[in-house]
Coordinates of N, CA and C in Angstrom, one line a residue:
Chain A
M1 N 30.6 -15.0 -34.1 CA 29.2 -15.8 -35.0 C 30.0 -15.7 -35.7
R2 N 29.4 -16.9 -37.0 CA 29.6 -17.2 -38.2 C 28.5 -17.1 -39.3
A3 N 28.7 -16.3 -40.1 CA 27.7 -16.5 -41.5 C 28.2 -17.2 -42.0
R4 N 27.0 -18.0 -42.7 CA 27.0 -18.8 -43.6 C 26.6 -17.9 -44.7
I5 N 27.0 -17.9 -45.9 CA 26.7 -16.8 -46.8 C 26.7 -17.9 -48.2
R6 N 24.9 -17.9 -48.7 CA 24.9 -18.1 -50.1 C 24.7 -17.2 -51.3
I7 N 25.3 -17.5 -52.4 CA 25.2 -16.1 -52.8 C 24.9 -17.0 -54.5
T8 N 23.6 -16.5 -54.9 CA 23.1 -17.8 -56.0 C 22.6 -16.7 -57.5
L9 N 22.8 -17.0 -58.3 CA 22.2 -16.4 -59.5 C 21.0 -16.3 -59.6
K10 N 20.4 -15.2 -60.2 CA 18.7 -14.4 -59.8 C 18.6 -15.6 -61.0
H11 N 16.7 -15.7 -60.7 CA 16.2 -16.9 -62.1 C 16.2 -15.7 -63.1
G12 N 16.5 -16.5 -63.7 CA 16.7 -16.2 -65.5 C 17.6 -15.8 -65.7
V13 N 19.0 -15.5 -64.9 CA 20.5 -15.5 -65.4 C 20.8 -16.7 -66.1
L14 N 21.3 -17.0 -66.5 CA 21.9 -18.1 -67.6 C 23.3 -19.0 -66.3
D15 N 23.2 -20.0 -66.6 CA 24.0 -20.5 -65.4 C 25.1 -21.6 -66.1
P16 N 25.6 -21.1 -67.1 CA 26.4 -22.5 -67.4 C 27.0 -23.4 -66.7
Q17 N 28.0 -23.0 -65.7 CA 28.3 -24.0 -64.5 C 27.2 -25.1 -64.0
G18 N 26.1 -24.6 -63.5 CA 25.4 -25.3 -63.3 C 24.8 -26.3 -64.6
K19 N 24.9 -25.9 -65.8 CA 24.3 -26.3 -67.0 C 25.4 -28.1 -67.0
A20 N 26.5 -27.6 -66.8 CA 27.4 -28.1 -67.2 C 27.6 -29.7 -66.1
I21 N 27.0 -29.1 -64.9 CA 27.1 -30.0 -63.9 C 25.9 -31.3 -64.1
E22 N 24.9 -30.6 -64.7 CA 23.8 -31.1 -64.9 C 24.2 -32.4 -65.8
N23 N 24.8 -31.7 -67.0 CA 25.5 -32.8 -68.2 C 26.3 -33.6 -67.7
A24 N 27.0 -33.4 -67.0 CA 27.9 -34.5 -66.2 C 27.5 -35.5 -65.8
L25 N 26.3 -34.7 -64.5 CA 25.8 -35.8 -63.8 C 24.6 -36.9 -64.6
A26 N 24.2 -36.2 -65.7 CA 23.7 -37.5 -66.8 C 24.5 -38.1 -67.9
S27 N 25.6 -37.9 -68.2 CA 26.9 -39.0 -68.5 C 26.7 -39.9 -67.6
L28 N 27.2 -39.2 -66.4 CA 27.3 -40.7 -65.4 C 26.2 -41.5 -64.7
G29 N 24.9 -41.0 -65.8 CA 24.1 -42.0 -65.5 C 23.3 -42.0 -63.9
F30 N 23.3 -40.4 -63.5 CA 22.5 -39.8 -62.3 C 20.8 -39.6 -63.3
K31 N 19.7 -40.3 -62.7 CA 18.5 -40.4 -63.0 C 17.9 -39.5 -61.9
G32 N 17.0 -38.5 -62.5 CA 15.9 -37.9 -62.1 C 16.5 -36.7 -60.7
V33 N 17.8 -36.0 -61.9 CA 17.9 -34.6 -61.8 C 17.5 -33.7 -62.7
N34 N 16.3 -32.7 -62.0 CA 15.8 -31.8 -63.0 C 16.6 -30.7 -63.2
D35 N 17.0 -29.9 -62.2 CA 18.0 -28.9 -62.6 C 19.0 -28.6 -61.6
V36 N 20.0 -27.8 -62.3 CA 21.4 -27.7 -61.4 C 21.7 -26.3 -61.1
R37 N 22.0 -25.8 -60.2 CA 22.0 -24.2 -59.9 C 23.4 -24.2 -59.4
Q38 N 24.6 -23.5 -59.8 CA 25.7 -22.9 -59.1 C 25.7 -21.9 -58.6
G39 N 26.5 -21.9 -57.4 CA 26.8 -20.6 -56.7 C 27.6 -20.2 -55.9
K40 N 28.1 -19.7 -55.2 CA 28.8 -19.5 -54.0 C 28.9 -19.3 -52.6
Y41 N 29.5 -20.0 -52.0 CA 29.2 -20.3 -50.6 C 30.5 -19.8 -49.8
I42 N 30.4 -18.8 -49.2 CA 31.4 -17.8 -48.2 C 31.3 -17.6 -46.7
E43 N 32.0 -18.1 -46.0 CA 31.7 -18.4 -44.3 C 32.8 -17.4 -44.1
V44 N 32.1 -16.3 -42.9 CA 32.7 -15.8 -42.5 C 32.6 -15.3 -41.1
D45 N 33.6 -15.5 -40.3 CA 33.9 -15.5 -39.1 C 33.7 -14.1 -38.6
L46 N 32.8 -14.0 -37.6 CA 32.7 -12.5 -37.3 C 33.4 -12.2 -35.3
A47 N 33.8 -11.2 -35.0 CA 34.1 -11.3 -33.9 C 32.6 -10.7 -33.0
E48 N 32.0 -10.1 -33.5 CA 30.6 -9.8 -33.4 C 29.6 -10.7 -32.4
K49 N 29.4 -10.6 -31.4 CA 28.3 -11.8 -30.8 C 27.1 -11.4 -30.4
D50 N 26.6 -10.3 -31.0 CA 25.2 -10.0 -30.9 C 24.9 -9.7 -32.2
E51 N 23.7 -10.8 -31.9 CA 22.6 -11.4 -33.5 C 22.3 -9.9 -34.4
G52 N 22.0 -9.2 -33.9 CA 21.3 -8.4 -34.8 C 22.2 -6.9 -35.1
K53 N 23.4 -7.0 -34.4 CA 24.4 -6.2 -34.9 C 25.6 -7.4 -36.2
A54 N 25.7 -8.4 -35.5 CA 26.1 -9.1 -36.7 C 25.3 -9.2 -38.1
R55 N 24.0 -9.3 -37.9 CA 22.9 -9.6 -39.2 C 23.5 -7.8 -40.4
E56 N 23.6 -7.0 -39.2 CA 23.5 -5.7 -40.0 C 25.2 -5.7 -41.0
L57 N 25.8 -6.1 -40.1 CA 27.6 -6.5 -40.8 C 27.5 -6.9 -42.4
V58 N 27.0 -8.4 -42.2 CA 26.7 -9.1 -43.0 C 26.2 -8.7 -44.1
E59 N 24.8 -8.3 -44.0 CA 24.3 -7.4 -44.9 C 24.8 -6.6 -45.9
Q60 N 25.9 -5.5 -45.2 CA 26.6 -4.7 -45.6 C 27.8 -5.2 -46.4
I61 N 28.3 -6.3 -46.1 CA 29.3 -7.3 -46.5 C 29.1 -7.8 -48.0
C62 N 27.7 -8.4 -48.0 CA 26.9 -9.0 -49.0 C 27.0 -7.6 -49.8
K63 N 26.3 -6.4 -49.6 CA 26.1 -5.6 -50.6 C 27.1 -5.2 -51.1
E64 N 28.1 -4.5 -50.5 CA 29.3 -4.0 -50.4 C 30.1 -4.8 -51.5
L65 N 30.9 -5.8 -50.9 CA 31.6 -6.8 -51.7 C 31.1 -8.3 -52.4
L66 N 30.3 -8.8 -51.9 CA 30.0 -10.1 -52.3 C 29.0 -10.7 -53.4
A67 N 28.2 -10.2 -53.0 CA 27.2 -10.4 -54.1 C 27.0 -9.2 -55.6
N68 N 27.0 -9.5 -56.3 CA 26.5 -8.0 -57.5 C 25.0 -8.1 -57.7
T69 N 24.5 -7.7 -56.6 CA 22.7 -7.4 -56.5 C 22.1 -7.2 -58.0
V70 N 22.9 -6.8 -59.1 CA 22.1 -7.1 -60.5 C 21.6 -7.9 -60.6
I71 N 22.6 -9.4 -60.5 CA 22.1 -10.5 -61.4 C 22.3 -11.5 -60.2
E72 N 22.6 -11.3 -58.8 CA 22.7 -12.4 -58.1 C 21.8 -11.7 -56.7
N73 N 21.5 -13.0 -56.1 CA 20.5 -13.3 -54.6 C 21.7 -13.6 -53.6
Y74 N 21.6 -13.1 -52.4 CA 22.6 -13.5 -51.3 C 21.5 -13.9 -50.0
A75 N 21.8 -15.0 -49.6 CA 21.1 -15.7 -48.2 C 21.8 -15.9 -47.1
Y76 N 21.8 -16.0 -46.2 CA 22.6 -16.5 -44.8 C 21.8 -16.7 -43.8
E77 N 23.0 -17.4 -43.0 CA 22.0 -17.6 -41.8 C 23.4 -17.6 -40.4
L78 N 23.0 -17.3 -39.4 CA 24.3 -16.9 -38.6 C 23.8 -18.0 -37.6
V79 N 25.4 -18.5 -37.2 CA 25.4 -20.3 -36.3 C 26.8 -19.0 -35.2
P80 N 26.8 -20.0 -34.2 CA 27.5 -19.8 -33.2 C 29.1 -20.2 -34.1
A81 N 30.0 -19.6 -33.3 CA 31.3 -19.7 -34.1 C 31.9 -20.8 -33.8
Chain D
M1 N 12.5 -33.4 -54.5 CA 13.5 -32.0 -53.2 C 14.0 -31.7 -53.9
R2 N 14.4 -30.5 -53.5 CA 15.6 -29.9 -53.6 C 16.8 -29.7 -52.5
A3 N 18.6 -30.3 -53.1 CA 19.5 -30.2 -52.3 C 19.9 -28.6 -52.4
R4 N 20.7 -28.5 -51.4 CA 21.4 -27.0 -51.1 C 22.7 -27.6 -50.7
I5 N 23.0 -28.3 -51.7 CA 25.0 -28.5 -51.2 C 26.0 -27.4 -51.0
R6 N 26.8 -27.5 -49.9 CA 28.0 -26.3 -49.6 C 29.3 -27.1 -49.5
I7 N 30.3 -26.9 -50.7 CA 31.7 -27.3 -50.4 C 32.4 -26.6 -50.3
T8 N 33.2 -27.3 -49.3 CA 34.0 -26.6 -48.5 C 35.6 -27.0 -48.4
L9 N 36.4 -26.0 -48.4 CA 38.1 -26.9 -48.2 C 37.9 -27.1 -46.9
K10 N 39.1 -28.4 -46.9 CA 39.2 -29.1 -45.8 C 39.9 -28.0 -44.5
H11 N 40.1 -28.2 -43.5 CA 40.6 -27.3 -42.4 C 42.3 -27.7 -43.0
G12 N 42.9 -26.1 -43.5 CA 44.1 -26.7 -43.2 C 45.0 -26.6 -45.0
V13 N 43.9 -26.9 -45.4 CA 44.0 -26.1 -47.0 C 44.3 -24.8 -47.1
L14 N 45.0 -24.5 -47.9 CA 45.3 -23.1 -48.4 C 43.8 -22.2 -49.2
D15 N 43.5 -21.2 -48.6 CA 42.3 -20.6 -49.4 C 42.4 -19.4 -49.6
P16 N 43.1 -19.3 -51.3 CA 43.9 -18.2 -51.5 C 42.5 -16.9 -51.9
Q17 N 41.3 -17.7 -52.1 CA 40.2 -16.6 -52.3 C 39.5 -16.1 -51.3
G18 N 39.3 -17.1 -50.1 CA 38.8 -16.5 -48.7 C 39.7 -15.4 -48.3
K19 N 41.0 -15.7 -48.7 CA 42.1 -14.5 -48.0 C 41.8 -13.4 -48.5
A20 N 41.6 -13.3 -50.0 CA 41.7 -12.2 -51.3 C 40.5 -11.7 -50.6
I21 N 39.1 -12.2 -50.2 CA 37.8 -11.6 -49.5 C 38.6 -10.7 -48.4
E22 N 38.9 -11.5 -47.4 CA 39.3 -10.7 -45.8 C 40.3 -10.1 -46.2
N23 N 41.1 -9.8 -47.2 CA 42.0 -8.6 -47.4 C 41.2 -7.6 -47.8
A24 N 40.2 -7.8 -48.9 CA 39.0 -6.4 -49.5 C 38.1 -6.1 -48.6
L25 N 37.8 -7.0 -47.6 CA 37.0 -6.1 -46.2 C 37.6 -5.4 -45.3
A26 N 38.9 -5.5 -45.2 CA 39.8 -4.9 -44.6 C 40.4 -3.6 -45.5
S27 N 40.2 -3.6 -46.6 CA 40.6 -2.2 -47.4 C 39.0 -1.5 -47.0
L28 N 38.2 -2.3 -47.4 CA 37.0 -1.5 -47.2 C 36.5 -0.9 -45.9
G29 N 37.6 -1.2 -44.7 CA 37.0 -0.6 -43.5 C 36.4 -1.5 -42.9
F30 N 36.0 -2.7 -43.2 CA 35.1 -3.6 -42.1 C 35.8 -4.0 -41.2
K31 N 35.4 -4.0 -40.1 CA 36.5 -4.4 -38.7 C 35.8 -5.3 -38.0
G32 N 36.1 -6.4 -37.4 CA 35.8 -7.2 -36.8 C 35.7 -9.1 -37.3
V33 N 36.1 -8.8 -38.6 CA 36.2 -10.4 -39.7 C 37.6 -11.3 -39.3
N34 N 37.1 -11.7 -38.6 CA 38.5 -12.5 -38.1 C 39.1 -13.3 -39.0
D35 N 37.8 -14.1 -40.1 CA 38.5 -15.0 -41.3 C 37.6 -15.4 -42.2
V36 N 38.0 -16.0 -43.0 CA 36.8 -15.8 -44.4 C 37.3 -17.6 -45.1
R37 N 36.6 -18.0 -45.4 CA 36.5 -19.1 -46.5 C 35.9 -19.2 -47.3
Q38 N 36.2 -19.0 -48.5 CA 35.5 -19.4 -49.6 C 35.2 -21.0 -50.2
G39 N 33.7 -21.1 -50.5 CA 33.5 -22.6 -51.2 C 32.5 -22.6 -52.4
K40 N 31.9 -23.6 -52.6 CA 30.9 -23.6 -53.7 C 29.6 -24.1 -53.2
Y41 N 28.7 -23.3 -53.9 CA 27.5 -23.9 -53.1 C 26.3 -24.2 -54.6
I42 N 26.0 -25.3 -54.4 CA 25.1 -26.1 -55.5 C 23.8 -26.7 -55.0
E43 N 22.9 -25.9 -55.8 CA 21.6 -26.3 -55.6 C 21.1 -27.4 -56.7
V44 N 20.4 -28.7 -56.4 CA 20.2 -29.8 -57.3 C 18.7 -30.2 -57.4
D45 N 18.0 -29.8 -58.3 CA 16.6 -30.0 -58.2 C 16.7 -31.5 -58.3
L46 N 16.0 -32.6 -57.3 CA 15.5 -33.5 -57.5 C 14.2 -34.1 -57.8
A47 N 13.9 -35.1 -59.0 CA 12.6 -35.3 -58.8 C 11.9 -36.8 -57.6
E48 N 13.2 -37.2 -57.1 CA 12.8 -38.0 -56.0 C 12.0 -37.3 -54.9
K49 N 11.2 -38.1 -54.6 CA 10.4 -37.4 -52.9 C 10.5 -37.6 -52.0
D50 N 11.3 -38.8 -51.9 CA 11.7 -39.4 -50.5 C 12.5 -39.0 -50.0
E51 N 12.7 -38.8 -48.8 CA 13.4 -38.1 -47.8 C 14.9 -39.3 -48.2
G52 N 14.9 -40.4 -47.9 CA 16.1 -41.1 -47.4 C 16.5 -41.5 -48.7
K53 N 15.9 -41.5 -49.9 CA 16.3 -42.0 -51.4 C 16.8 -40.8 -51.7
A54 N 16.5 -39.5 -51.3 CA 17.3 -38.5 -51.8 C 18.5 -38.1 -51.5
R55 N 18.5 -37.9 -50.0 CA 19.7 -38.0 -49.5 C 21.1 -39.3 -50.0
E56 N 20.6 -40.3 -50.5 CA 21.4 -41.5 -50.9 C 21.6 -41.0 -52.1
L57 N 20.9 -40.3 -53.1 CA 21.1 -39.7 -54.1 C 22.6 -38.8 -54.2
V58 N 22.2 -38.0 -52.8 CA 22.8 -36.7 -53.5 C 24.6 -36.6 -52.6
E59 N 24.1 -37.9 -51.6 CA 25.9 -38.3 -50.7 C 26.8 -38.6 -52.7
Q60 N 26.0 -39.6 -53.4 CA 26.6 -40.1 -54.2 C 26.7 -38.8 -55.4
I61 N 25.9 -38.2 -55.3 CA 26.4 -37.3 -56.5 C 27.7 -36.4 -56.2
C62 N 27.6 -36.1 -54.7 CA 28.7 -35.6 -54.0 C 29.9 -36.1 -53.9
K63 N 30.3 -37.2 -53.9 CA 31.0 -38.5 -54.0 C 32.3 -38.4 -55.3
E64 N 30.5 -38.8 -56.1 CA 31.4 -38.6 -57.7 C 31.9 -37.9 -58.6
L65 N 31.2 -36.9 -57.9 CA 31.3 -35.6 -59.0 C 31.5 -34.5 -58.5
L66 N 30.8 -33.9 -57.3 CA 31.2 -32.7 -56.7 C 32.0 -32.2 -56.1
A67 N 32.2 -32.9 -54.9 CA 33.5 -32.6 -54.0 C 34.9 -33.6 -54.8
N68 N 36.1 -32.9 -54.3 CA 37.3 -33.4 -54.1 C 37.2 -34.0 -52.7
T69 N 37.4 -35.2 -52.5 CA 37.2 -35.6 -51.0 C 38.6 -35.4 -50.4
V70 N 39.3 -35.7 -51.0 CA 41.0 -35.5 -50.2 C 40.9 -34.1 -49.8
I71 N 40.3 -33.0 -50.4 CA 40.7 -31.3 -50.0 C 39.6 -31.1 -49.4
E72 N 38.6 -31.4 -49.9 CA 37.0 -30.7 -49.8 C 36.0 -31.5 -48.8
N73 N 35.0 -30.8 -47.7 CA 34.0 -31.3 -48.0 C 32.8 -30.9 -48.2
Y74 N 32.0 -32.0 -47.8 CA 30.7 -31.3 -48.1 C 29.7 -31.6 -47.1
A75 N 28.5 -30.6 -47.2 CA 27.5 -31.1 -46.3 C 25.9 -30.5 -47.1
Y76 N 25.3 -31.0 -46.8 CA 23.9 -30.5 -47.4 C 22.3 -30.2 -46.9
E77 N 21.5 -29.9 -47.1 CA 20.6 -29.9 -46.7 C 19.4 -29.9 -47.7
L78 N 18.2 -30.7 -47.9 CA 17.1 -31.0 -48.1 C 15.8 -30.4 -47.6
V79 N 15.0 -29.6 -48.8 CA 14.7 -28.7 -48.5 C 13.1 -28.9 -49.9
P80 N 11.6 -28.8 -49.6 CA 10.9 -29.2 -50.3 C 11.1 -28.3 -51.5
A81 N 10.9 -28.7 -52.5 CA 11.2 -28.1 -53.8 C 10.2 -26.5 -54.2

């Protein structure tokens, strides 16, 4: 299975990259953009075929390595590889 | 609407960040990880309520600013804000 993991800053944590993109969009003339937040996107190809076990593995990977859970949230979906 | 944009390196483009994560997972003892690719994740809050128009705007934003289409692919989904 393949896990598509999104890691985002928690609400209230300053996001200078997102602000920079927002300002760049404004200077390029894009209107109607209220807010931009930048995060990380990580695709992990797993040998595991069982969805429950894959979910457990991805949770562990996110908590132990990918996300700093003090300031970041993670979310993911599993798709067939 | 809110656009959830994923920007990933095209197939064949070297991804040292992804490789670093893959190696870190191996050193932490995670088994069954075949491949890791790192990309960017950007959430854009749009004032636009019409899905078709929002889609057009996001396409333009991706092409003009967020993705380098020579080496990167982009994908997105629109969700209610």
